[in-house]
Coordinates of C-alpha atoms in Angstrom, one line a residue:
Chain A
M1 CA 40.9 -49.4 -4.4
S2 CA 38.7 -52.3 -3.6
S3 CA 41.7 -54.6 -3.1
D4 CA 43.1 -52.1 -0.6
T5 CA 40.0 -52.0 1.4
R6 CA 39.9 -55.8 1.5
S7 CA 43.5 -56.1 2.7
M8 CA 42.9 -53.4 5.3
S9 CA 39.8 -55.1 6.7
G10 CA 41.8 -58.4 6.6
D11 CA 44.5 -56.8 8.8
T12 CA 42.1 -55.7 11.4
L13 CA 40.6 -59.2 11.4
Q14 CA 43.9 -60.9 11.8
E15 CA 45.3 -58.8 14.7
P16 CA 42.8 -56.6 16.4
A17 CA 44.7 -53.8 18.2
T18 CA 42.4 -54.0 21.2
K19 CA 39.5 -56.1 22.1
P20 CA 36.3 -54.6 20.7
A21 CA 34.5 -53.0 23.5
D22 CA 30.9 -54.0 24.2
D23 CA 30.0 -50.8 25.9
P24 CA 29.3 -48.2 23.1
A25 CA 30.6 -45.5 25.5
E26 CA 34.1 -46.9 25.2
L27 CA 34.1 -46.8 21.3
K28 CA 36.3 -44.0 20.2
V29 CA 35.3 -42.0 17.1
V30 CA 38.2 -41.2 14.8
P31 CA 37.4 -38.1 12.7
T32 CA 38.1 -38.2 8.9
R33 CA 41.4 -36.3 8.1
H34 CA 41.0 -33.7 5.3
Y35 CA 44.5 -33.5 3.8
A36 CA 43.5 -31.5 0.8
R37 CA 41.7 -29.0 3.0
W38 CA 44.8 -28.6 5.1
A39 CA 47.0 -28.1 2.1
A40 CA 44.7 -25.5 0.6
G41 CA 44.5 -23.7 4.0
V42 CA 48.3 -23.5 4.2
A43 CA 48.6 -22.2 0.6
V44 CA 46.0 -19.5 1.2
I45 CA 47.7 -18.5 4.5
V46 CA 51.0 -18.1 2.6
L47 CA 49.4 -15.9 0.0
V48 CA 47.7 -13.7 2.6
A49 CA 50.9 -13.4 4.5
Q50 CA 52.8 -12.3 1.4
F51 CA 50.1 -9.7 0.7
A52 CA 50.2 -8.4 4.3
H53 CA 54.0 -8.3 4.2
G54 CA 53.9 -6.3 0.9
L55 CA 51.4 -3.9 2.5
A56 CA 53.7 -3.3 5.4
T57 CA 57.0 -3.1 3.6
N58 CA 56.4 -1.9 0.0
P59 CA 57.4 1.8 0.1
V60 CA 54.8 2.7 -2.6
W61 CA 52.0 2.6 0.0
E62 CA 53.6 5.5 1.8
W63 CA 52.0 4.8 5.1
N64 CA 53.5 8.0 6.6
V65 CA 51.5 10.0 4.0
F66 CA 48.4 7.9 4.9
R67 CA 49.0 8.8 8.6
D68 CA 49.3 12.5 7.8
Y69 CA 46.0 12.7 5.9
V70 CA 43.7 10.1 7.4
F71 CA 42.5 12.4 10.2
S72 CA 43.3 15.7 8.6
E73 CA 40.6 18.3 8.8
T74 CA 39.8 18.3 5.1
I75 CA 39.3 14.5 5.0
V76 CA 37.3 14.4 8.2
Q77 CA 35.0 17.1 6.9
A78 CA 34.7 15.2 3.6
V79 CA 33.7 12.1 5.5
W80 CA 31.1 14.2 7.2
V81 CA 29.7 15.4 3.8
T82 CA 29.6 11.8 2.6
L83 CA 27.7 10.7 5.7
Q84 CA 25.2 13.6 5.3
L85 CA 24.6 12.7 1.6
T86 CA 24.1 9.1 2.6
A87 CA 21.8 9.9 5.5
Y88 CA 19.6 12.3 3.6
A89 CA 19.3 10.1 0.5
T90 CA 18.6 7.0 2.7
V91 CA 15.8 8.7 4.8
L92 CA 14.2 10.6 2.0
G93 CA 14.7 7.8 -0.5
F94 CA 13.1 5.2 1.7
L95 CA 10.2 7.6 2.6
L96 CA 9.5 8.2 -1.0
G97 CA 10.1 4.6 -1.8
T98 CA 7.5 3.5 0.8
V99 CA 4.9 5.9 -0.6
L100 CA 5.7 4.6 -4.1
A101 CA 5.4 1.0 -2.9
F102 CA 2.0 1.6 -1.4
M103 CA 0.9 3.5 -4.5
R104 CA 2.0 0.5 -6.6
M105 CA -0.1 -1.8 -4.5
S106 CA -3.1 0.5 -4.4
R107 CA -6.3 -0.4 -6.1
S108 CA -6.3 2.9 -8.0
P109 CA -5.0 2.1 -11.5
V110 CA -3.7 5.7 -11.8
L111 CA -1.6 5.5 -8.6
S112 CA -0.2 2.1 -9.4
T113 CA 0.6 2.9 -13.0
V114 CA 2.4 6.2 -12.0
A115 CA 4.4 4.3 -9.4
W116 CA 5.3 1.6 -11.8
A117 CA 6.4 4.2 -14.4
Y118 CA 8.5 6.0 -11.8
V119 CA 10.4 2.8 -10.9
W120 CA 10.8 2.0 -14.5
I121 CA 12.3 5.4 -15.5
F122 CA 14.5 5.9 -12.5
R123 CA 15.9 2.4 -12.6
S124 CA 16.7 2.9 -16.3
I125 CA 18.8 6.0 -15.9
P126 CA 22.3 5.6 -14.6
M127 CA 22.8 7.6 -11.4
I128 CA 25.6 9.7 -12.8
V129 CA 23.5 10.8 -15.8
Q130 CA 20.7 11.7 -13.4
L131 CA 23.0 13.7 -11.2
V132 CA 24.3 15.8 -14.1
F133 CA 20.7 16.4 -15.1
W134 CA 19.9 17.8 -11.6
F135 CA 23.1 19.7 -11.6
N136 CA 21.9 21.5 -14.8
L137 CA 18.3 21.9 -13.5
S138 CA 18.4 25.6 -13.9
A139 CA 18.9 25.1 -17.7
L140 CA 15.8 23.0 -17.7
Y141 CA 13.6 25.1 -15.3
K142 CA 14.8 28.6 -14.7
E143 CA 12.2 29.3 -12.0
L144 CA 10.2 27.0 -9.7
G145 CA 6.9 28.3 -8.5
V146 CA 3.6 27.5 -6.7
G147 CA 0.3 28.2 -8.4
I148 CA -2.7 26.6 -10.1
P149 CA -1.7 23.8 -12.4
F150 CA -1.5 25.2 -16.0
G151 CA -2.8 28.5 -14.5
P152 CA -1.3 31.5 -12.8
V153 CA 1.8 31.3 -10.6
F154 CA 1.6 32.9 -7.1
W155 CA 5.1 32.5 -5.9
S156 CA 8.3 31.6 -7.7
V157 CA 12.0 31.3 -7.0
D158 CA 15.1 31.0 -9.1
S159 CA 15.9 27.3 -9.2
N160 CA 19.6 27.7 -8.7
S161 CA 19.2 29.7 -5.5
L162 CA 16.6 27.2 -4.1
I163 CA 18.6 24.1 -4.9
G164 CA 22.3 24.4 -4.4
T165 CA 24.8 21.8 -5.6
I166 CA 24.4 19.7 -2.4
G167 CA 20.6 20.0 -2.8
A168 CA 20.8 18.8 -6.4
A169 CA 23.0 15.9 -5.3
I170 CA 20.6 14.9 -2.5
I171 CA 17.6 15.1 -4.9
G172 CA 19.4 13.0 -7.5
L173 CA 20.5 10.4 -4.9
T174 CA 17.1 10.4 -3.3
L175 CA 15.1 9.9 -6.5
H176 CA 17.4 7.2 -7.6
Q177 CA 17.3 5.4 -4.2
A178 CA 13.5 5.7 -4.0
A179 CA 13.0 3.6 -7.1
Y180 CA 15.0 0.8 -5.6
A181 CA 13.5 1.3 -2.1
A182 CA 10.0 1.1 -3.6
E183 CA 10.7 -2.4 -4.8
I184 CA 12.3 -3.5 -1.6
V185 CA 9.5 -2.2 0.5
R186 CA 6.9 -3.8 -1.8
G187 CA 8.7 -7.1 -1.6
G188 CA 8.7 -6.9 2.2
V189 CA 5.0 -6.1 2.3
L190 CA 4.2 -8.9 -0.1
S191 CA 6.1 -11.3 2.2
V192 CA 3.7 -10.6 5.1
D193 CA 1.1 -13.4 5.4
H194 CA -2.3 -12.3 4.0
G195 CA -4.0 -13.6 7.1
Q196 CA -2.3 -10.8 9.1
L197 CA -4.2 -8.1 7.1
E198 CA -7.4 -10.1 7.4
A199 CA -7.0 -10.4 11.1
A200 CA -6.3 -6.7 11.4
A201 CA -9.3 -5.9 9.2
A202 CA -11.6 -8.2 11.2
L203 CA -10.6 -6.5 14.4
G204 CA -11.5 -3.1 12.9
I205 CA -8.0 -1.6 13.2
P206 CA -7.9 1.6 11.2
R207 CA -6.2 1.2 7.8
L208 CA -3.1 3.4 8.4
R209 CA -2.6 1.8 11.8
Q210 CA -2.8 -1.7 10.1
I211 CA 0.1 -0.7 7.9
R212 CA 2.2 1.0 10.5
R213 CA 1.6 -1.4 13.4
I214 CA 0.9 -4.8 11.8
V215 CA 2.3 -4.9 8.2
L216 CA 5.5 -2.8 8.2
P217 CA 7.1 -4.2 11.3
Q218 CA 6.7 -7.7 9.9
A219 CA 7.7 -6.6 6.4
M220 CA 10.9 -5.2 8.0
R221 CA 12.3 -8.7 8.4
A222 CA 12.3 -9.1 4.7
I223 CA 13.2 -5.5 3.9
L224 CA 16.2 -5.0 6.2
P225 CA 18.8 -7.4 4.6
T226 CA 18.2 -5.8 1.1
A227 CA 17.9 -2.3 2.5
G228 CA 21.2 -2.8 4.3
N229 CA 22.8 -3.7 1.0
E230 CA 21.2 -0.6 -0.6
I231 CA 22.4 1.8 2.1
I232 CA 25.9 0.4 1.9
G233 CA 25.8 0.7 -1.8
L234 CA 24.5 4.3 -1.5
L235 CA 27.3 5.2 0.9
K236 CA 29.9 4.2 -1.7
G237 CA 27.7 5.5 -4.5
T238 CA 27.9 9.0 -3.1
S239 CA 31.4 9.0 -4.5
V240 CA 29.9 9.6 -8.0
V241 CA 28.8 13.1 -6.9
Y242 CA 32.5 14.1 -7.3
V243 CA 31.3 15.0 -10.9
M244 CA 29.4 17.9 -9.3
S245 CA 32.5 19.1 -7.4
I246 CA 31.0 18.4 -4.0
G247 CA 33.5 18.1 -1.3
E248 CA 32.7 14.5 -0.3
L249 CA 35.4 12.0 0.5
F250 CA 36.4 10.8 -3.0
Y251 CA 36.4 14.3 -4.4
Q252 CA 38.6 15.7 -1.7
V253 CA 41.0 12.8 -2.0
Q254 CA 41.3 13.5 -5.7
V255 CA 41.9 17.2 -5.1
I256 CA 44.7 16.4 -2.6
Y257 CA 46.5 13.9 -4.8
G258 CA 46.0 16.2 -7.8
R259 CA 48.0 18.7 -5.8
N260 CA 50.7 16.5 -4.3
G261 CA 50.8 13.5 -6.6
R262 CA 50.6 10.9 -3.7
V263 CA 47.8 8.9 -5.4
I264 CA 48.2 5.5 -3.7
P265 CA 48.3 6.6 0.0
L266 CA 45.4 9.0 -0.6
L267 CA 43.3 6.3 -2.2
L268 CA 44.2 4.2 0.9
V269 CA 42.8 7.0 3.0
A270 CA 39.5 6.9 1.1
T271 CA 39.4 3.1 1.2
A272 CA 40.0 3.0 5.0
W273 CA 37.2 5.4 5.6
Y274 CA 34.7 3.6 3.3
V275 CA 35.6 0.3 5.0
V276 CA 35.1 1.7 8.5
L277 CA 31.8 3.4 7.6
T278 CA 30.5 0.2 5.9
S279 CA 31.5 -1.9 8.9
L280 CA 29.6 0.5 11.3
L281 CA 26.6 0.2 9.0
S282 CA 26.8 -3.6 9.0
V283 CA 26.9 -3.7 12.8
A284 CA 24.0 -1.3 13.0
Q285 CA 22.1 -3.5 10.5
Y286 CA 22.7 -6.6 12.7
Y287 CA 21.1 -5.0 15.7
V288 CA 18.2 -3.4 13.9
E289 CA 17.5 -6.8 12.3
R290 CA 17.6 -8.4 15.7
R291 CA 15.1 -5.9 17.0
Y292 CA 12.6 -6.6 14.3
A293 CA 13.1 -10.4 14.8
R294 CA 11.2 -10.1 18.1
G295 CA 8.7 -12.9 18.3
A296 CA 10.2 -14.7 15.3
D297 CA 12.2 -17.2 17.3
R298 CA 11.2 -19.0 20.4
T299 CA 14.6 -18.1 22.0
P300 CA 16.5 -15.3 20.3
P301 CA 20.2 -16.2 19.6
P302 CA 22.8 -14.3 21.7
T303 CA 24.5 -11.3 20.2
P304 CA 28.2 -11.7 19.3
L305 CA 29.1 -9.7 22.4
Q306 CA 26.9 -11.9 24.6
R307 CA 28.5 -14.9 23.0
V308 CA 32.0 -13.7 23.9
R309 CA 30.9 -12.9 27.4
Q310 CA 29.3 -16.4 27.8
R311 CA 32.5 -18.1 26.6
F312 CA 34.5 -16.2 29.2
V313 CA 32.1 -17.0 31.9
T314 CA 32.0 -20.7 31.1
K315 CA 35.8 -20.8 30.9
E316 CA 36.2 -19.2 34.3
N317 CA 33.7 -21.6 35.8
S318 CA 35.4 -24.7 34.4
Chain B
M1 CA -38.0 -15.7 22.1
S2 CA -35.1 -13.3 21.9
A3 CA -34.5 -10.9 19.1
V4 CA -32.7 -11.8 15.9
M5 CA -29.0 -10.9 16.2
V6 CA -27.7 -12.0 12.8
D7 CA -29.8 -11.9 9.7
V8 CA -28.5 -13.3 6.4
H9 CA -30.8 -12.7 3.6
G10 CA -30.6 -14.2 0.1
V11 CA -26.8 -14.0 -0.1
H12 CA -25.1 -14.9 -3.3
K13 CA -21.3 -14.9 -3.7
S14 CA -19.2 -15.8 -6.8
F15 CA -15.5 -16.0 -7.2
G16 CA -15.1 -15.4 -10.9
P17 CA -17.3 -18.1 -12.6
L18 CA -17.5 -20.1 -9.5
E19 CA -20.7 -19.5 -7.5
V20 CA -19.9 -20.3 -3.9
L21 CA -23.1 -19.1 -2.2
R22 CA -26.4 -19.5 -4.1
G23 CA -29.0 -17.7 -2.0
V24 CA -28.3 -18.4 1.7
D25 CA -30.8 -17.4 4.4
L26 CA -29.9 -17.7 8.0
S27 CA -31.1 -16.0 11.2
V28 CA -29.5 -16.4 14.5
R29 CA -31.1 -15.2 17.7
A30 CA -29.3 -13.3 20.5
G31 CA -27.6 -15.7 22.9
E32 CA -27.9 -18.7 20.6
V33 CA -25.1 -20.9 19.3
T34 CA -25.4 -21.9 15.7
V35 CA -23.1 -24.6 14.3
I36 CA -22.6 -24.8 10.5
L37 CA -21.6 -28.2 9.2
G38 CA -21.0 -29.3 5.6
P39 CA -18.5 -30.8 3.3
S40 CA -15.5 -28.7 2.2
G41 CA -16.3 -26.4 -0.6
S42 CA -19.9 -26.1 0.5
G43 CA -19.5 -22.4 1.2
K44 CA -19.6 -22.4 5.0
S45 CA -16.4 -20.4 5.5
T46 CA -17.3 -18.0 2.7
L47 CA -20.7 -17.4 4.4
L48 CA -19.0 -16.7 7.7
R49 CA -16.7 -14.2 5.9
T50 CA -19.6 -12.4 4.3
I51 CA -21.1 -11.8 7.7
N52 CA -18.3 -9.5 8.8
H53 CA -17.8 -8.2 5.2
L54 CA -14.4 -9.8 4.7
E55 CA -16.1 -10.9 1.5
K56 CA -18.4 -8.6 -0.4
V57 CA -21.7 -10.3 -1.5
N58 CA -22.9 -10.1 -5.0
R59 CA -26.6 -10.2 -4.0
G60 CA -28.5 -10.2 -0.8
W61 CA -27.6 -8.6 2.5
V62 CA -26.4 -9.3 6.1
S63 CA -27.5 -7.4 9.1
I64 CA -26.3 -7.6 12.7
D65 CA -28.6 -6.3 15.5
G66 CA -30.7 -4.6 12.9
E67 CA -27.7 -2.8 11.3
L68 CA -26.9 -3.5 7.7
I69 CA -23.3 -4.6 7.2
G70 CA -21.1 -3.0 4.6
Y71 CA -24.0 -0.9 3.1
R72 CA -26.3 2.0 3.9
R73 CA -29.8 1.7 2.6
S74 CA -31.7 4.7 1.3
G75 CA -34.9 3.9 -0.5
N76 CA -34.2 1.1 -2.9
K77 CA -30.5 1.7 -3.1
L78 CA -27.7 0.1 -1.2
H79 CA -24.7 2.5 -0.9
E80 CA -21.4 0.9 -0.2
L81 CA -19.9 2.1 3.1
K82 CA -16.4 3.6 3.3
E83 CA -13.8 1.2 4.5
K84 CA -13.5 3.3 7.7
D85 CA -17.2 2.7 8.5
V86 CA -16.9 -1.0 7.7
L87 CA -14.0 -1.3 10.1
K88 CA -16.1 0.3 12.8
Q89 CA -18.9 -2.2 12.2
R90 CA -16.5 -5.0 12.4
T91 CA -15.7 -4.1 16.0
N92 CA -19.1 -5.5 16.8
I93 CA -18.2 -8.8 15.2
G94 CA -15.5 -11.0 16.7
F95 CA -13.8 -13.4 14.2
V96 CA -11.6 -16.3 15.1
F97 CA -9.6 -17.8 12.2
Q98 CA -8.6 -21.3 11.5
N99 CA -4.9 -20.3 11.5
F100 CA -5.2 -18.0 14.6
N101 CA -3.6 -15.1 12.7
L102 CA -2.1 -13.7 15.9
F103 CA 0.3 -10.8 15.3
P104 CA 3.7 -12.6 15.8
H105 CA 5.7 -9.5 16.5
L106 CA 3.5 -8.4 19.4
T107 CA 3.3 -10.0 22.8
V108 CA 0.1 -11.8 23.8
L109 CA -1.0 -8.8 25.8
E110 CA -0.3 -6.4 22.9
N111 CA -2.3 -8.6 20.6
L112 CA -5.3 -8.2 22.9
V113 CA -4.8 -4.5 23.5
E114 CA -4.2 -3.4 19.9
A115 CA -7.8 -3.3 18.6
P116 CA -9.5 -1.8 21.6
V117 CA -7.0 1.0 21.8
S118 CA -6.8 1.8 18.1
A119 CA -10.3 1.0 16.9
L120 CA -12.4 1.8 20.0
R121 CA -10.0 4.4 21.4
R122 CA -10.1 2.8 24.9
P123 CA -7.5 4.1 27.3
R124 CA -4.5 1.7 27.3
K125 CA -4.7 1.0 31.0
E126 CA -8.4 0.0 30.8
A127 CA -7.7 -2.2 27.7
E128 CA -4.8 -3.9 29.5
D129 CA -7.0 -4.7 32.5
T130 CA -9.7 -6.2 30.3
A131 CA -7.0 -8.1 28.4
R132 CA -5.6 -9.6 31.6
R133 CA -9.1 -10.6 32.7
L134 CA -9.8 -12.3 29.4
L135 CA -6.5 -14.1 29.5
E136 CA -7.5 -15.5 32.8
L137 CA -10.8 -16.5 31.3
V138 CA -9.1 -18.6 28.7
G139 CA -6.6 -19.9 31.3
L140 CA -3.5 -18.1 30.0
A141 CA -3.0 -15.4 32.6
D142 CA 0.7 -16.3 32.9
K143 CA 1.4 -15.9 29.1
A144 CA 0.6 -12.2 28.8
D145 CA 4.3 -11.3 28.0
A146 CA 5.0 -14.3 25.7
Y147 CA 5.2 -14.0 22.0
P148 CA 2.7 -16.1 20.0
R149 CA 5.3 -18.5 18.6
Q150 CA 6.3 -19.4 22.1
L151 CA 2.8 -20.9 22.6
S152 CA 1.3 -24.2 21.5
G153 CA -1.4 -24.2 18.8
G154 CA -4.1 -24.6 21.3
Q155 CA -2.8 -21.8 23.5
Q156 CA -2.5 -19.5 20.4
Q157 CA -6.1 -20.2 19.5
R158 CA -7.3 -19.4 23.0
V159 CA -5.4 -16.1 22.8
A160 CA -7.1 -15.5 19.4
I161 CA -10.5 -16.0 21.1
A162 CA -9.5 -13.7 23.9
R163 CA -8.4 -11.1 21.3
A164 CA -11.8 -11.3 19.6
L165 CA -13.6 -10.9 22.9
A166 CA -11.6 -7.9 23.8
L167 CA -13.8 -5.8 21.6
E168 CA -16.9 -7.0 23.4
P169 CA -18.5 -7.9 20.2
K170 CA -22.3 -8.6 19.7
V171 CA -21.5 -11.8 17.9
L172 CA -18.5 -14.2 17.7
L173 CA -17.7 -16.0 14.4
F174 CA -15.5 -19.1 14.5
D175 CA -14.0 -20.3 11.2
E176 CA -13.0 -23.9 11.8
P177 CA -11.2 -23.0 15.1
T178 CA -9.8 -26.4 15.7
S179 CA -8.9 -27.6 12.2
A180 CA -5.3 -26.5 12.4
L181 CA -4.7 -28.1 15.8
D182 CA -3.1 -31.4 16.8
P183 CA -5.9 -33.8 18.0
E184 CA -4.8 -33.6 21.7
L185 CA -5.1 -29.8 21.7
V186 CA -8.7 -29.6 20.2
G187 CA -10.3 -30.2 23.6
E188 CA -8.9 -27.2 25.4
V189 CA -10.1 -24.8 22.6
L190 CA -13.6 -26.4 22.5
D191 CA -13.8 -26.1 26.3
V192 CA -13.2 -22.4 26.0
I193 CA -15.9 -22.0 23.3
K194 CA -18.3 -24.1 25.5
D195 CA -17.8 -21.9 28.4
L196 CA -18.6 -18.9 26.3
A197 CA -21.7 -20.6 25.0
S198 CA -22.9 -21.1 28.5
T199 CA -22.5 -17.3 29.2
G200 CA -25.0 -16.5 26.5
T201 CA -22.6 -15.2 23.9
T202 CA -24.1 -15.2 20.4
M203 CA -21.9 -17.4 18.2
I204 CA -21.7 -18.9 14.8
V205 CA -19.3 -21.8 14.6
V206 CA -18.1 -23.5 11.4
T207 CA -16.6 -26.8 12.4
H208 CA -16.2 -30.5 11.6
E209 CA -16.6 -31.5 15.3
I210 CA -20.0 -33.2 15.3
G211 CA -19.7 -34.0 19.0
F212 CA -19.3 -30.4 19.8
A213 CA -22.3 -29.5 17.6
R214 CA -24.5 -32.0 19.4
E215 CA -23.4 -30.7 22.8
V216 CA -23.3 -27.0 22.4
A217 CA -25.4 -25.9 19.4
D218 CA -28.9 -24.5 19.7
T219 CA -29.2 -24.8 16.0
V220 CA -27.3 -27.0 13.5
V221 CA -27.2 -25.8 9.9
F222 CA -26.1 -28.2 7.2
M223 CA -24.8 -26.6 4.0
D224 CA -23.9 -28.1 0.7
G225 CA -23.4 -26.7 -2.8
G226 CA -23.7 -23.1 -1.6
V227 CA -27.2 -23.4 0.0
V228 CA -28.6 -24.3 3.4
V229 CA -29.8 -27.9 3.0
E230 CA -31.3 -28.4 6.4
Q231 CA -31.4 -26.7 9.8
G232 CA -32.9 -27.3 13.2
P233 CA -32.0 -28.5 16.7
P234 CA -29.0 -30.8 16.8
A235 CA -31.1 -33.8 17.8
A236 CA -33.3 -33.4 14.7
V237 CA -30.6 -32.6 12.2
L238 CA -27.9 -35.0 13.5
D239 CA -30.1 -37.9 14.5
H240 CA -33.0 -37.7 12.2
P241 CA -31.9 -35.8 9.1
R242 CA -34.7 -35.3 6.6
Q243 CA -32.5 -34.7 3.6
E244 CA -30.6 -37.3 1.7
R245 CA -27.5 -35.1 1.4
T246 CA -27.4 -34.5 5.1
R247 CA -27.6 -38.3 5.7
A248 CA -24.8 -39.0 3.2
F249 CA -22.5 -36.4 4.9
L250 CA -23.2 -37.6 8.4
S251 CA -22.7 -41.2 7.5
K252 CA -19.2 -40.2 6.3
V253 CA -18.1 -38.2 9.3
L254 CA -19.8 -40.0 12.2

């Protein structure tokens, strides 16, 4: 190694290719060549191409079956059910989670202990176990009623007629989600500088307004990336409610391939939809995060769309 | 002589085993500027924070314009006020923090409008007009729509002063308002405070700027070890201190 270097520097000394320039502007920079990186790149491209080729040509994928089913009425309806489950569980889960987070941070030992216990229990029970529990709610409580605690009941209703299967699924998903949401929201609130609350208190801003206007919008910056993860997880997690025979995407796909035996293309249908929905959520997350980043940067970075537009504009100009 | 605006009486404050204030008495007359000096750890910031009840006192009381802060007295008992009522009392007390504590997600104008609208229930339009007038007063009329992080430290602190003024408080408290600033930005903030002093605003300023104290203060208070060691007109306290501790401190900072 060292002898190599010496002989090379000797070469340049003996016959300089060009006279060394005195003006630094004339000195050309030669970038390092990354041969190993290029080789790895080529290898990976070959592998990806093989896989794509297989996807397109292997008859097992049965793309014609995929085409027949991907926009079929049953599947589109199932996608709609999946979206509804996700939306309800997200909204209700994060609402309950926010309440739990503030209970946990409250100065009342009762509230904070109850919130802590809730999170502990619901994070400990697998979602699928919980769902089956809710599905069998009527075995647990035949009737649900309103009255004086431990006293007379004024109004009651059969629990199965109040909570249908979908209702049970939404409750199960919500309660599960709330436990995680509580911790995410709490983490976000803790990330807000204490001085912000002091300033709000010193200005006499009412307590609820402090939380809504000052704390939560700033906490959102820390909440959103993890919440995005959670919502995407939830979207795919809704597939476990197939155990309750609810017509969401994964359940319907199973029903169809149970009937016609075309397992692979129908799994592809489900995959495609999950990927599309997740991608839409990711894009939405990007823009929501951007909105809550207001004031965080001196000059906000351009959106991908703006960036593309900028590139075209500069190209046209040059 | 004008009436007493701020009255601090026998205030004690401990953080766990650490006794930070050990019986502080202080009275500030309306329209006067009081500057509190003292080494770090002497309790000056804590004293300031007990005045607007950001810190609860362990003993003693604070009153502003004759109104007890944080408590309601009936007979020989002090009843703690609900948070809602303490918040209402604080709208009479402007507080300027060392680290500005502007709300970074709100524009400058929104920072100024927030408390008058939500705490005093002022109409938004009226609050915005006041806010713009105050921004002009601190020389930042053109920054109304900027976000705090787009401003220099000195500009941020001037916005924070305007924000405190937007509530038209009876007294303004400054907690080391220039300590977080680059040296060349200190002047612009002190100038704003000087202007306010000349308009007869009652102010208590905790600072390390001796020159500012000499120029602006009606009363200089020197604190050390959780008590007021010495107080009086700046010429007396700064040039002819009677207490050895005051002399020792001044010899270090002058």
